[in-house]
Amino acid sequence: MKEKAREARQEQRVIGFVPTMGALHAGHMALVERAKKECAPVYASIFLNPTQFGPNEDLSKYPRPLEADIVRLSAAEVDGLFLPDLAEIYPKGFSTYVQVEGLSDRLEGKSRPGHFRGVATVVMKLFETVEPHFAYFGRKDAQQVRIIQQMVKDLNLDVAIVVCPIVREADGLALSSRNAYLGADERRAATVLYRALQAAEQEITAGARDSLELQRAMGKVLEGEPRATVNYAEIVDADSFEPVVRVTRRSYALLAVQIGRARLIDNMLIEPAGEELLATI
Ligand code: AMP
């Protein structure tokens, strides 16, 4: 991989990179398509990174349809798939980690201790190996991409982070590899995240600015779904990920909800557009 990256850089070509954990779906492929428009070569990686999973999380059950993933990436004409094995990323005696402080402690970081340390560490290693000019991430994982941006800034990494919109099913459920865990009834229940965000969007369109009002609107929808256990439903500043009392600048409505075996996350971006607020689910 390093040889290929060096070759491409020597030839003044623009390397695009899409890191994934596999079990690819249209959300991942949208990142690949965007990268293909802007870069050549485009490399994808599949690495199911154990350090970002907690001891009681779903690492052992995470779907691994490698053959199907390779077919999808070939059809999308990526120029290469980086498929490192565990010992390549974490050789015996591995002991250096990247910790983005502050941002990693809240929300997803609080619910999943050590998660973002694992993410930042593996992304750092992948960047170092693939040497991308542009790296593509989904807004689906809004806090993750904010943390990667902070790492890039703090460590002077020479890569531009491109944030891509959330890809959804027809009924609004954000695509996720973890949707595979949902049974038929749970799958129907899982639209509750999108419906809650829509309720908040309606409040915003009607002029609401108070976070409590938006949270109440989301809470009402979430409470209506007996299969859903809310982990958090918050309105935060898009830069600091600290809770805001009123939405006056770029913010996120963030949701984490457990449905059956699946812990699902989703979000809505809220940003000022002239005098009004624009909400993008
Ligand atoms: P993962 O394989 O879950 O680590 O995800 C790899 C990349 O795909 C991350 O940058 C995710 O944010 C992105 N991604 C996952 N699901 C979606 C989605 N529904 N829409 C857009 N991007 C996504």
PDB file of C-alpha atoms and ligand atoms in Angstrom:
ATOM      1  CA  MET A   1       0.000   0.000   0.000  1.00  0.00           C
ATOM      2  CA  LYS A   2       2.785   2.368   0.926  1.00  0.00           C
ATOM      3  CA  GLU A   3       4.604   1.638  -2.313  1.00  0.00           C
ATOM      4  CA  LYS A   4       1.470   2.384  -4.335  1.00  0.00           C
ATOM      5  CA  ALA A   5       0.849   5.580  -2.406  1.00  0.00           C
ATOM      6  CA  ARG A   6       4.405   6.785  -2.923  1.00  0.00           C
ATOM      7  CA  GLU A   7       4.242   5.999  -6.620  1.00  0.00           C
ATOM      8  CA  ALA A   8       0.996   7.968  -7.003  1.00  0.00           C
ATOM      9  CA  ARG A   9       2.422  10.913  -5.075  1.00  0.00           C
ATOM     10  CA  GLN A  10       5.598  10.892  -7.166  1.00  0.00           C
ATOM     11  CA  GLU A  11       3.432  11.029 -10.283  1.00  0.00           C
ATOM     12  CA  GLN A  12       1.633  14.086  -8.852  1.00  0.00           C
ATOM     13  CA  ARG A  13      -1.651  12.173  -8.758  1.00  0.00           C
ATOM     14  CA  VAL A  14      -4.364  13.012  -6.218  1.00  0.00           C
ATOM     15  CA  ILE A  15      -5.071  10.168  -3.802  1.00  0.00           C
ATOM     16  CA  GLY A  16      -8.626   9.807  -2.456  1.00  0.00           C
ATOM     17  CA  PHE A  17      -9.259   7.484   0.472  1.00  0.00           C
ATOM     18  CA  VAL A  18     -12.398   5.900   1.922  1.00  0.00           C
ATOM     19  CA  PRO A  19     -11.774   4.068   5.215  1.00  0.00           C
ATOM     20  CA  THR A  20     -14.451   1.547   6.260  1.00  0.00           C
ATOM     21  CA  MET A  21     -15.057  -1.435   8.499  1.00  0.00           C
ATOM     22  CA  GLY A  22     -16.679  -3.375   5.654  1.00  0.00           C
ATOM     23  CA  ALA A  23     -20.237  -4.715   5.333  1.00  0.00           C
ATOM     24  CA  LEU A  24     -20.516  -2.079   2.650  1.00  0.00           C
ATOM     25  CA  HIS A  25     -23.798  -0.390   1.777  1.00  0.00           C
ATOM     26  CA  ALA A  26     -24.921   2.564  -0.340  1.00  0.00           C
ATOM     27  CA  GLY A  27     -23.684   4.994   2.348  1.00  0.00           C
ATOM     28  CA  HIS A  28     -20.124   3.736   1.934  1.00  0.00           C
ATOM     29  CA  MET A  29     -20.493   3.649  -1.843  1.00  0.00           C
ATOM     30  CA  ALA A  30     -21.606   7.306  -1.903  1.00  0.00           C
ATOM     31  CA  LEU A  31     -18.248   8.164  -0.326  1.00  0.00           C
ATOM     32  CA  VAL A  32     -16.466   6.122  -3.003  1.00  0.00           C
ATOM     33  CA  GLU A  33     -18.439   7.823  -5.785  1.00  0.00           C
ATOM     34  CA  ARG A  34     -17.646  11.276  -4.426  1.00  0.00           C
ATOM     35  CA  ALA A  35     -13.972  10.345  -4.134  1.00  0.00           C
ATOM     36  CA  LYS A  36     -13.962   9.033  -7.709  1.00  0.00           C
ATOM     37  CA  LYS A  37     -15.238  12.411  -8.917  1.00  0.00           C
ATOM     38  CA  GLU A  38     -12.472  14.308  -7.184  1.00  0.00           C
ATOM     39  CA  CYS A  39      -9.435  12.019  -7.073  1.00  0.00           C
ATOM     40  CA  ALA A  40      -7.437   9.397  -8.912  1.00  0.00           C
ATOM     41  CA  PRO A  41      -6.410   6.967  -7.635  1.00  0.00           C
ATOM     42  CA  VAL A  42      -9.125   6.160  -5.091  1.00  0.00           C
ATOM     43  CA  TYR A  43      -8.304   3.617  -2.390  1.00  0.00           C
ATOM     44  CA  ALA A  44     -10.752   2.078   0.039  1.00  0.00           C
ATOM     45  CA  SER A  45      -9.822   0.172   3.174  1.00  0.00           C
ATOM     46  CA  ILE A  46     -11.671  -2.479   5.115  1.00  0.00           C
ATOM     47  CA  PHE A  47     -10.442  -3.041   8.635  1.00  0.00           C
ATOM     48  CA  LEU A  48     -12.670  -4.150  11.476  1.00  0.00           C
ATOM     49  CA  ASN A  49     -10.822  -2.228  14.142  1.00  0.00           C
ATOM     50  CA  PRO A  50     -10.961  -4.001  17.507  1.00  0.00           C
ATOM     51  CA  THR A  51      -9.668  -1.049  19.537  1.00  0.00           C
ATOM     52  CA  GLN A  52     -12.809   0.982  18.836  1.00  0.00           C
ATOM     53  CA  PHE A  53     -15.097  -1.700  20.267  1.00  0.00           C
ATOM     54  CA  GLY A  54     -15.747  -1.981  24.001  1.00  0.00           C
ATOM     55  CA  PRO A  55     -15.459  -5.383  25.707  1.00  0.00           C
ATOM     56  CA  ASN A  56     -19.247  -5.867  25.695  1.00  0.00           C
ATOM     57  CA  GLU A  57     -19.850  -4.544  22.197  1.00  0.00           C
ATOM     58  CA  ASP A  58     -20.583  -6.315  18.921  1.00  0.00           C
ATOM     59  CA  LEU A  59     -17.079  -6.910  17.466  1.00  0.00           C
ATOM     60  CA  SER A  60     -17.472 -10.704  17.253  1.00  0.00           C
ATOM     61  CA  LYS A  61     -20.926 -10.405  15.669  1.00  0.00           C
ATOM     62  CA  TYR A  62     -20.160  -7.556  13.282  1.00  0.00           C
ATOM     63  CA  PRO A  63     -21.046  -8.655   9.712  1.00  0.00           C
ATOM     64  CA  ARG A  64     -18.042  -9.557   7.507  1.00  0.00           C
ATOM     65  CA  PRO A  65     -19.279 -10.196   3.956  1.00  0.00           C
ATOM     66  CA  LEU A  66     -15.829  -9.700   2.423  1.00  0.00           C
ATOM     67  CA  GLU A  67     -16.546 -11.290  -0.965  1.00  0.00           C
ATOM     68  CA  ALA A  68     -19.644  -9.120  -1.525  1.00  0.00           C
ATOM     69  CA  ASP A  69     -17.681  -6.034  -0.417  1.00  0.00           C
ATOM     70  CA  ILE A  70     -14.950  -6.761  -2.959  1.00  0.00           C
ATOM     71  CA  VAL A  71     -17.560  -7.176  -5.717  1.00  0.00           C
ATOM     72  CA  ARG A  72     -19.081  -3.769  -4.811  1.00  0.00           C
ATOM     73  CA  LEU A  73     -15.721  -2.007  -4.741  1.00  0.00           C
ATOM     74  CA  SER A  74     -14.688  -3.574  -8.051  1.00  0.00           C
ATOM     75  CA  ALA A  75     -17.963  -2.520  -9.663  1.00  0.00           C
ATOM     76  CA  ALA A  76     -17.339   1.034  -8.413  1.00  0.00           C
ATOM     77  CA  GLU A  77     -13.871   0.834  -9.986  1.00  0.00           C
ATOM     78  CA  VAL A  78     -11.836   1.766  -6.965  1.00  0.00           C
ATOM     79  CA  ASP A  79      -8.148   1.623  -7.768  1.00  0.00           C
ATOM     80  CA  GLY A  80      -7.269  -0.483  -4.783  1.00  0.00           C
ATOM     81  CA  LEU A  81      -8.523  -2.037  -1.572  1.00  0.00           C
ATOM     82  CA  PHE A  82      -6.265  -1.890   1.464  1.00  0.00           C
ATOM     83  CA  LEU A  83      -7.114  -4.928   3.541  1.00  0.00           C
ATOM     84  CA  PRO A  84      -4.601  -5.091   6.361  1.00  0.00           C
ATOM     85  CA  ASP A  85      -4.671  -7.941   8.828  1.00  0.00           C
ATOM     86  CA  LEU A  86      -4.789  -7.404  12.550  1.00  0.00           C
ATOM     87  CA  ALA A  87      -1.069  -7.949  13.158  1.00  0.00           C
ATOM     88  CA  GLU A  88      -0.150  -5.401  10.493  1.00  0.00           C
ATOM     89  CA  ILE A  89      -2.080  -2.664  12.266  1.00  0.00           C
ATOM     90  CA  TYR A  90      -1.440  -3.821  15.823  1.00  0.00           C
ATOM     91  CA  PRO A  91       1.823  -5.790  15.895  1.00  0.00           C
ATOM     92  CA  LYS A  92       2.916  -7.482  19.090  1.00  0.00           C
ATOM     93  CA  GLY A  93       3.912  -4.868  21.654  1.00  0.00           C
ATOM     94  CA  PHE A  94       1.814  -2.098  20.071  1.00  0.00           C
ATOM     95  CA  SER A  95       1.515   0.683  22.644  1.00  0.00           C
ATOM     96  CA  THR A  96       0.967   4.087  20.998  1.00  0.00           C
ATOM     97  CA  TYR A  97      -2.523   5.611  20.802  1.00  0.00           C
ATOM     98  CA  VAL A  98      -4.004   8.887  19.580  1.00  0.00           C
ATOM     99  CA  GLN A  99      -6.324  10.543  22.081  1.00  0.00           C
ATOM    100  CA  VAL A 100      -8.291  13.635  21.016  1.00  0.00           C
ATOM    101  CA  GLU A 101      -9.150  15.096  24.395  1.00  0.00           C
ATOM    102  CA  GLY A 102     -12.401  16.793  25.318  1.00  0.00           C
ATOM    103  CA  LEU A 103     -14.343  16.024  22.142  1.00  0.00           C
ATOM    104  CA  SER A 104     -13.854  12.286  22.750  1.00  0.00           C
ATOM    105  CA  ASP A 105     -15.331  12.383  26.240  1.00  0.00           C
ATOM    106  CA  ARG A 106     -18.897  13.323  25.331  1.00  0.00           C
ATOM    107  CA  LEU A 107     -21.924  11.586  23.790  1.00  0.00           C
ATOM    108  CA  GLU A 108     -20.604   8.595  21.806  1.00  0.00           C
ATOM    109  CA  GLY A 109     -17.361   8.787  23.757  1.00  0.00           C
ATOM    110  CA  LYS A 110     -19.179   8.741  27.088  1.00  0.00           C
ATOM    111  CA  SER A 111     -21.427   5.836  26.040  1.00  0.00           C
ATOM    112  CA  ARG A 112     -18.516   3.943  24.501  1.00  0.00           C
ATOM    113  CA  PRO A 113     -15.363   4.573  26.592  1.00  0.00           C
ATOM    114  CA  GLY A 114     -12.191   4.215  24.529  1.00  0.00           C
ATOM    115  CA  HIS A 115     -14.132   4.195  21.243  1.00  0.00           C
ATOM    116  CA  PHE A 116     -12.693   7.401  19.809  1.00  0.00           C
ATOM    117  CA  ARG A 117      -9.174   6.577  20.965  1.00  0.00           C
ATOM    118  CA  GLY A 118      -9.462   3.442  18.834  1.00  0.00           C
ATOM    119  CA  VAL A 119     -10.917   5.373  15.903  1.00  0.00           C
ATOM    120  CA  ALA A 120      -8.313   8.158  15.980  1.00  0.00           C
ATOM    121  CA  THR A 121      -5.460   5.668  16.316  1.00  0.00           C
ATOM    122  CA  VAL A 122      -6.495   3.489  13.395  1.00  0.00           C
ATOM    123  CA  VAL A 123      -7.346   6.452  11.148  1.00  0.00           C
ATOM    124  CA  MET A 124      -3.934   7.961  11.921  1.00  0.00           C
ATOM    125  CA  LYS A 125      -2.258   4.687  10.942  1.00  0.00           C
ATOM    126  CA  LEU A 126      -4.375   4.370   7.787  1.00  0.00           C
ATOM    127  CA  PHE A 127      -3.565   7.946   6.762  1.00  0.00           C
ATOM    128  CA  GLU A 128       0.103   7.292   7.348  1.00  0.00           C
ATOM    129  CA  THR A 129      -0.014   4.228   5.099  1.00  0.00           C
ATOM    130  CA  VAL A 130      -2.353   5.382   2.311  1.00  0.00           C
ATOM    131  CA  GLU A 131      -1.022   8.978   2.252  1.00  0.00           C
ATOM    132  CA  PRO A 132      -4.294  10.420   0.907  1.00  0.00           C
ATOM    133  CA  HIS A 133      -4.703  14.015  -0.232  1.00  0.00           C
ATOM    134  CA  PHE A 134      -8.453  13.728   0.439  1.00  0.00           C
ATOM    135  CA  ALA A 135     -10.213  11.378   2.875  1.00  0.00           C
ATOM    136  CA  TYR A 136     -13.972  10.849   2.769  1.00  0.00           C
ATOM    137  CA  PHE A 137     -16.182  10.419   5.827  1.00  0.00           C
ATOM    138  CA  GLY A 138     -19.953  10.312   6.370  1.00  0.00           C
ATOM    139  CA  ARG A 139     -21.865  12.896   8.412  1.00  0.00           C
ATOM    140  CA  LYS A 140     -23.736   9.902   9.811  1.00  0.00           C
ATOM    141  CA  ASP A 141     -20.890   9.723  12.339  1.00  0.00           C
ATOM    142  CA  ALA A 142     -20.780  13.454  13.002  1.00  0.00           C
ATOM    143  CA  GLN A 143     -18.764  13.323  16.212  1.00  0.00           C
ATOM    144  CA  GLN A 144     -16.274  10.916  14.665  1.00  0.00           C
ATOM    145  CA  VAL A 145     -15.544  13.190  11.723  1.00  0.00           C
ATOM    146  CA  ARG A 146     -15.221  16.212  14.040  1.00  0.00           C
ATOM    147  CA  ILE A 147     -12.641  14.287  16.065  1.00  0.00           C
ATOM    148  CA  ILE A 148     -10.739  13.294  12.917  1.00  0.00           C
ATOM    149  CA  GLN A 149     -10.700  16.959  11.825  1.00  0.00           C
ATOM    150  CA  GLN A 150      -9.278  17.914  15.227  1.00  0.00           C
ATOM    151  CA  MET A 151      -6.608  15.229  14.986  1.00  0.00           C
ATOM    152  CA  VAL A 152      -5.647  16.398  11.483  1.00  0.00           C
ATOM    153  CA  LYS A 153      -5.314  19.974  12.725  1.00  0.00           C
ATOM    154  CA  ASP A 154      -3.486  19.175  15.960  1.00  0.00           C
ATOM    155  CA  LEU A 155      -1.009  16.778  14.345  1.00  0.00           C
ATOM    156  CA  ASN A 156      -0.470  18.878  11.182  1.00  0.00           C
ATOM    157  CA  LEU A 157      -1.574  16.051   8.926  1.00  0.00           C
ATOM    158  CA  ASP A 158      -1.448  16.806   5.240  1.00  0.00           C
ATOM    159  CA  VAL A 159      -4.912  15.528   4.334  1.00  0.00           C
ATOM    160  CA  ALA A 160      -8.214  17.285   3.603  1.00  0.00           C
ATOM    161  CA  ILE A 161     -11.281  15.767   5.256  1.00  0.00           C
ATOM    162  CA  VAL A 162     -14.395  15.680   3.065  1.00  0.00           C
ATOM    163  CA  VAL A 163     -17.714  15.249   4.888  1.00  0.00           C
ATOM    164  CA  CYS A 164     -20.501  13.604   2.862  1.00  0.00           C
ATOM    165  CA  PRO A 165     -24.273  13.645   3.500  1.00  0.00           C
ATOM    166  CA  ILE A 166     -26.163  10.841   5.235  1.00  0.00           C
ATOM    167  CA  VAL A 167     -27.568   8.205   2.879  1.00  0.00           C
ATOM    168  CA  ARG A 168     -30.971   6.870   3.962  1.00  0.00           C
ATOM    169  CA  GLU A 169     -33.409   4.110   3.099  1.00  0.00           C
ATOM    170  CA  ALA A 170     -36.681   5.191   1.440  1.00  0.00           C
ATOM    171  CA  ASP A 171     -38.378   5.328   4.870  1.00  0.00           C
ATOM    172  CA  GLY A 172     -35.661   7.524   6.348  1.00  0.00           C
ATOM    173  CA  LEU A 173     -33.575   4.984   8.267  1.00  0.00           C
ATOM    174  CA  ALA A 174     -29.913   5.915   7.892  1.00  0.00           C
ATOM    175  CA  LEU A 175     -27.968   3.103   6.244  1.00  0.00           C
ATOM    176  CA  SER A 176     -25.734   1.274   8.675  1.00  0.00           C
ATOM    177  CA  SER A 177     -23.967  -2.069   8.760  1.00  0.00           C
ATOM    178  CA  ARG A 178     -25.686  -2.572  12.121  1.00  0.00           C
ATOM    179  CA  ASN A 179     -29.165  -2.447  10.530  1.00  0.00           C
ATOM    180  CA  ALA A 180     -28.490  -6.107   9.673  1.00  0.00           C
ATOM    181  CA  TYR A 181     -29.095  -6.909  13.369  1.00  0.00           C
ATOM    182  CA  LEU A 182     -32.724  -5.738  13.162  1.00  0.00           C
ATOM    183  CA  GLY A 183     -35.601  -8.208  12.944  1.00  0.00           C
ATOM    184  CA  ALA A 184     -38.650  -7.217  10.871  1.00  0.00           C
ATOM    185  CA  ASP A 185     -40.517  -5.528  13.743  1.00  0.00           C
ATOM    186  CA  GLU A 186     -37.342  -3.830  14.950  1.00  0.00           C
ATOM    187  CA  ARG A 187     -36.615  -2.639  11.432  1.00  0.00           C
ATOM    188  CA  ARG A 188     -40.010  -0.929  11.372  1.00  0.00           C
ATOM    189  CA  ALA A 189     -39.385   0.533  14.830  1.00  0.00           C
ATOM    190  CA  ALA A 190     -35.967   1.830  13.709  1.00  0.00           C
ATOM    191  CA  THR A 191     -37.561   4.592  11.631  1.00  0.00           C
ATOM    192  CA  VAL A 192     -38.218   6.291  14.977  1.00  0.00           C
ATOM    193  CA  LEU A 193     -34.824   8.030  14.806  1.00  0.00           C
ATOM    194  CA  TYR A 194     -35.676   9.694  11.515  1.00  0.00           C
ATOM    195  CA  ARG A 195     -39.186  10.513  12.688  1.00  0.00           C
ATOM    196  CA  ALA A 196     -37.799  12.153  15.825  1.00  0.00           C
ATOM    197  CA  LEU A 197     -35.411  14.255  13.746  1.00  0.00           C
ATOM    198  CA  GLN A 198     -38.294  15.225  11.459  1.00  0.00           C
ATOM    199  CA  ALA A 199     -40.284  16.373  14.484  1.00  0.00           C
ATOM    200  CA  ALA A 200     -37.373  18.583  15.540  1.00  0.00           C
ATOM    201  CA  GLU A 201     -37.064  19.868  11.977  1.00  0.00           C
ATOM    202  CA  GLN A 202     -40.731  20.859  11.999  1.00  0.00           C
ATOM    203  CA  GLU A 203     -40.221  22.773  15.247  1.00  0.00           C
ATOM    204  CA  ILE A 204     -37.306  24.629  13.705  1.00  0.00           C
ATOM    205  CA  THR A 205     -39.312  25.486  10.601  1.00  0.00           C
ATOM    206  CA  ALA A 206     -42.054  26.791  12.912  1.00  0.00           C
ATOM    207  CA  GLY A 207     -39.489  29.078  14.529  1.00  0.00           C
ATOM    208  CA  ALA A 208     -38.363  27.112  17.607  1.00  0.00           C
ATOM    209  CA  ARG A 209     -34.830  27.853  18.792  1.00  0.00           C
ATOM    210  CA  ASP A 210     -34.735  26.512  22.346  1.00  0.00           C
ATOM    211  CA  SER A 211     -32.968  23.168  22.666  1.00  0.00           C
ATOM    212  CA  LEU A 212     -35.471  22.039  25.283  1.00  0.00           C
ATOM    213  CA  GLU A 213     -38.309  22.517  22.819  1.00  0.00           C
ATOM    214  CA  LEU A 214     -36.475  20.531  20.164  1.00  0.00           C
ATOM    215  CA  GLN A 215     -35.570  17.802  22.659  1.00  0.00           C
ATOM    216  CA  ARG A 216     -39.170  17.624  23.818  1.00  0.00           C
ATOM    217  CA  ALA A 217     -40.354  17.162  20.229  1.00  0.00           C
ATOM    218  CA  MET A 218     -37.848  14.356  19.677  1.00  0.00           C
ATOM    219  CA  GLY A 219     -38.617  12.794  23.062  1.00  0.00           C
ATOM    220  CA  LYS A 220     -42.305  12.626  22.309  1.00  0.00           C
ATOM    221  CA  VAL A 221     -41.715  10.628  19.131  1.00  0.00           C
ATOM    222  CA  LEU A 222     -39.097   8.384  20.767  1.00  0.00           C
ATOM    223  CA  GLU A 223     -41.373   7.632  23.730  1.00  0.00           C
ATOM    224  CA  GLY A 224     -44.032   6.488  21.273  1.00  0.00           C
ATOM    225  CA  GLU A 225     -41.852   3.577  20.170  1.00  0.00           C
ATOM    226  CA  PRO A 226     -41.794   0.852  22.865  1.00  0.00           C
ATOM    227  CA  ARG A 227     -38.892  -1.032  21.215  1.00  0.00           C
ATOM    228  CA  ALA A 228     -36.627   2.021  21.441  1.00  0.00           C
ATOM    229  CA  THR A 229     -34.388   2.718  24.439  1.00  0.00           C
ATOM    230  CA  VAL A 230     -32.907   6.183  24.183  1.00  0.00           C
ATOM    231  CA  ASN A 231     -29.227   6.476  24.952  1.00  0.00           C
ATOM    232  CA  TYR A 232     -29.095  10.204  24.265  1.00  0.00           C
ATOM    233  CA  ALA A 233     -31.063  12.828  22.333  1.00  0.00           C
ATOM    234  CA  GLU A 234     -29.216  16.134  22.472  1.00  0.00           C
ATOM    235  CA  ILE A 235     -28.719  19.454  20.745  1.00  0.00           C
ATOM    236  CA  VAL A 236     -25.032  20.363  20.619  1.00  0.00           C
ATOM    237  CA  ASP A 237     -22.740  22.942  19.117  1.00  0.00           C
ATOM    238  CA  ALA A 238     -21.344  21.523  15.853  1.00  0.00           C
ATOM    239  CA  ASP A 239     -17.822  22.593  16.746  1.00  0.00           C
ATOM    240  CA  SER A 240     -17.473  21.750  20.447  1.00  0.00           C
ATOM    241  CA  PHE A 241     -20.181  19.094  20.765  1.00  0.00           C
ATOM    242  CA  GLU A 242     -21.188  20.806  24.022  1.00  0.00           C
ATOM    243  CA  PRO A 243     -24.931  21.146  24.674  1.00  0.00           C
ATOM    244  CA  VAL A 244     -26.471  24.451  23.594  1.00  0.00           C
ATOM    245  CA  VAL A 245     -29.431  26.167  25.275  1.00  0.00           C
ATOM    246  CA  ARG A 246     -30.543  27.954  22.109  1.00  0.00           C
ATOM    247  CA  VAL A 247     -29.660  27.156  18.539  1.00  0.00           C
ATOM    248  CA  THR A 248     -28.008  30.271  17.143  1.00  0.00           C
ATOM    249  CA  ARG A 249     -25.075  28.796  15.241  1.00  0.00           C
ATOM    250  CA  ARG A 250     -24.137  25.546  13.497  1.00  0.00           C
ATOM    251  CA  SER A 251     -25.462  22.723  15.679  1.00  0.00           C
ATOM    252  CA  TYR A 252     -26.442  19.087  15.609  1.00  0.00           C
ATOM    253  CA  ALA A 253     -29.435  17.220  16.906  1.00  0.00           C
ATOM    254  CA  LEU A 254     -27.830  13.900  17.846  1.00  0.00           C
ATOM    255  CA  LEU A 255     -29.565  10.613  18.613  1.00  0.00           C
ATOM    256  CA  ALA A 256     -28.364   7.262  19.922  1.00  0.00           C
ATOM    257  CA  VAL A 257     -31.063   4.662  20.387  1.00  0.00           C
ATOM    258  CA  GLN A 258     -30.939   0.968  21.207  1.00  0.00           C
ATOM    259  CA  ILE A 259     -33.403  -1.206  19.297  1.00  0.00           C
ATOM    260  CA  GLY A 260     -33.070  -4.911  19.975  1.00  0.00           C
ATOM    261  CA  ARG A 261     -29.397  -5.828  19.481  1.00  0.00           C
ATOM    262  CA  ALA A 262     -28.663  -2.737  17.403  1.00  0.00           C
ATOM    263  CA  ARG A 263     -27.393   0.525  18.832  1.00  0.00           C
ATOM    264  CA  LEU A 264     -28.305   3.081  16.160  1.00  0.00           C
ATOM    265  CA  ILE A 265     -27.137   6.673  15.770  1.00  0.00           C
ATOM    266  CA  ASP A 266     -28.459   9.443  13.569  1.00  0.00           C
ATOM    267  CA  ASN A 267     -28.343  13.221  13.408  1.00  0.00           C
ATOM    268  CA  MET A 268     -29.586  16.414  11.848  1.00  0.00           C
ATOM    269  CA  LEU A 269     -27.389  19.366  10.964  1.00  0.00           C
ATOM    270  CA  ILE A 270     -28.858  22.757  11.865  1.00  0.00           C
ATOM    271  CA  GLU A 271     -27.208  25.833  10.386  1.00  0.00           C
ATOM    272  CA  PRO A 272     -28.060  29.489  10.011  1.00  0.00           C
ATOM    273  CA  ALA A 273     -29.275  30.428   6.516  1.00  0.00           C
ATOM    274  CA  GLY A 274     -29.741  34.192   6.524  1.00  0.00           C
ATOM    275  CA  GLU A 275     -32.295  35.043   9.227  1.00  0.00           C
ATOM    276  CA  GLU A 276     -33.624  31.486   9.332  1.00  0.00           C
ATOM    277  CA  LEU A 277     -32.210  28.126  10.359  1.00  0.00           C
ATOM    278  CA  LEU A 278     -31.719  25.386   7.792  1.00  0.00           C
ATOM    279  CA  ALA A 279     -32.162  21.836   9.099  1.00  0.00           C
ATOM    280  CA  THR A 280     -30.648  18.976   7.091  1.00  0.00           C
ATOM    281  CA  ILE A 281     -31.558  15.451   8.120  1.00  0.00           C
TER     282      ILE A 281
HETATM  283  P1  AMP B   1     -17.992   2.321   9.006  1.00  0.00           P
HETATM  284  O1  AMP B   1     -17.759   1.182   8.044  1.00  0.00           O
HETATM  285  O2  AMP B   1     -19.232   2.187   9.814  1.00  0.00           O
HETATM  286  O3  AMP B   1     -16.754   2.627   9.822  1.00  0.00           O
HETATM  287  O4  AMP B   1     -18.227   3.602   8.098  1.00  0.00           O
HETATM  288  C1  AMP B   1     -17.278   4.018   7.161  1.00  0.00           C
HETATM  289  C2  AMP B   1     -17.629   5.389   6.663  1.00  0.00           C
HETATM  290  O5  AMP B   1     -18.909   5.356   6.042  1.00  0.00           O
HETATM  291  C3  AMP B   1     -17.723   6.430   7.793  1.00  0.00           C
HETATM  292  O6  AMP B   1     -17.125   7.628   7.351  1.00  0.00           O
HETATM  293  C4  AMP B   1     -19.206   6.576   7.985  1.00  0.00           C
HETATM  294  O7  AMP B   1     -19.578   7.840   8.492  1.00  0.00           O
HETATM  295  C5  AMP B   1     -19.708   6.399   6.570  1.00  0.00           C
HETATM  296  N1  AMP B   1     -21.124   6.018   6.572  1.00  0.00           N
HETATM  297  C6  AMP B   1     -21.700   4.996   7.226  1.00  0.00           C
HETATM  298  N2  AMP B   1     -23.030   4.993   7.043  1.00  0.00           N
HETATM  299  C7  AMP B   1     -23.316   6.062   6.264  1.00  0.00           C
HETATM  300  C8  AMP B   1     -24.512   6.620   5.714  1.00  0.00           C
HETATM  301  N3  AMP B   1     -25.710   6.071   5.943  1.00  0.00           N
HETATM  302  N4  AMP B   1     -24.411   7.733   4.958  1.00  0.00           N
HETATM  303  C9  AMP B   1     -23.216   8.306   4.726  1.00  0.00           C
HETATM  304  N5  AMP B   1     -22.047   7.832   5.199  1.00  0.00           N
HETATM  305  C10 AMP B   1     -22.085   6.722   5.961  1.00  0.00           C
END
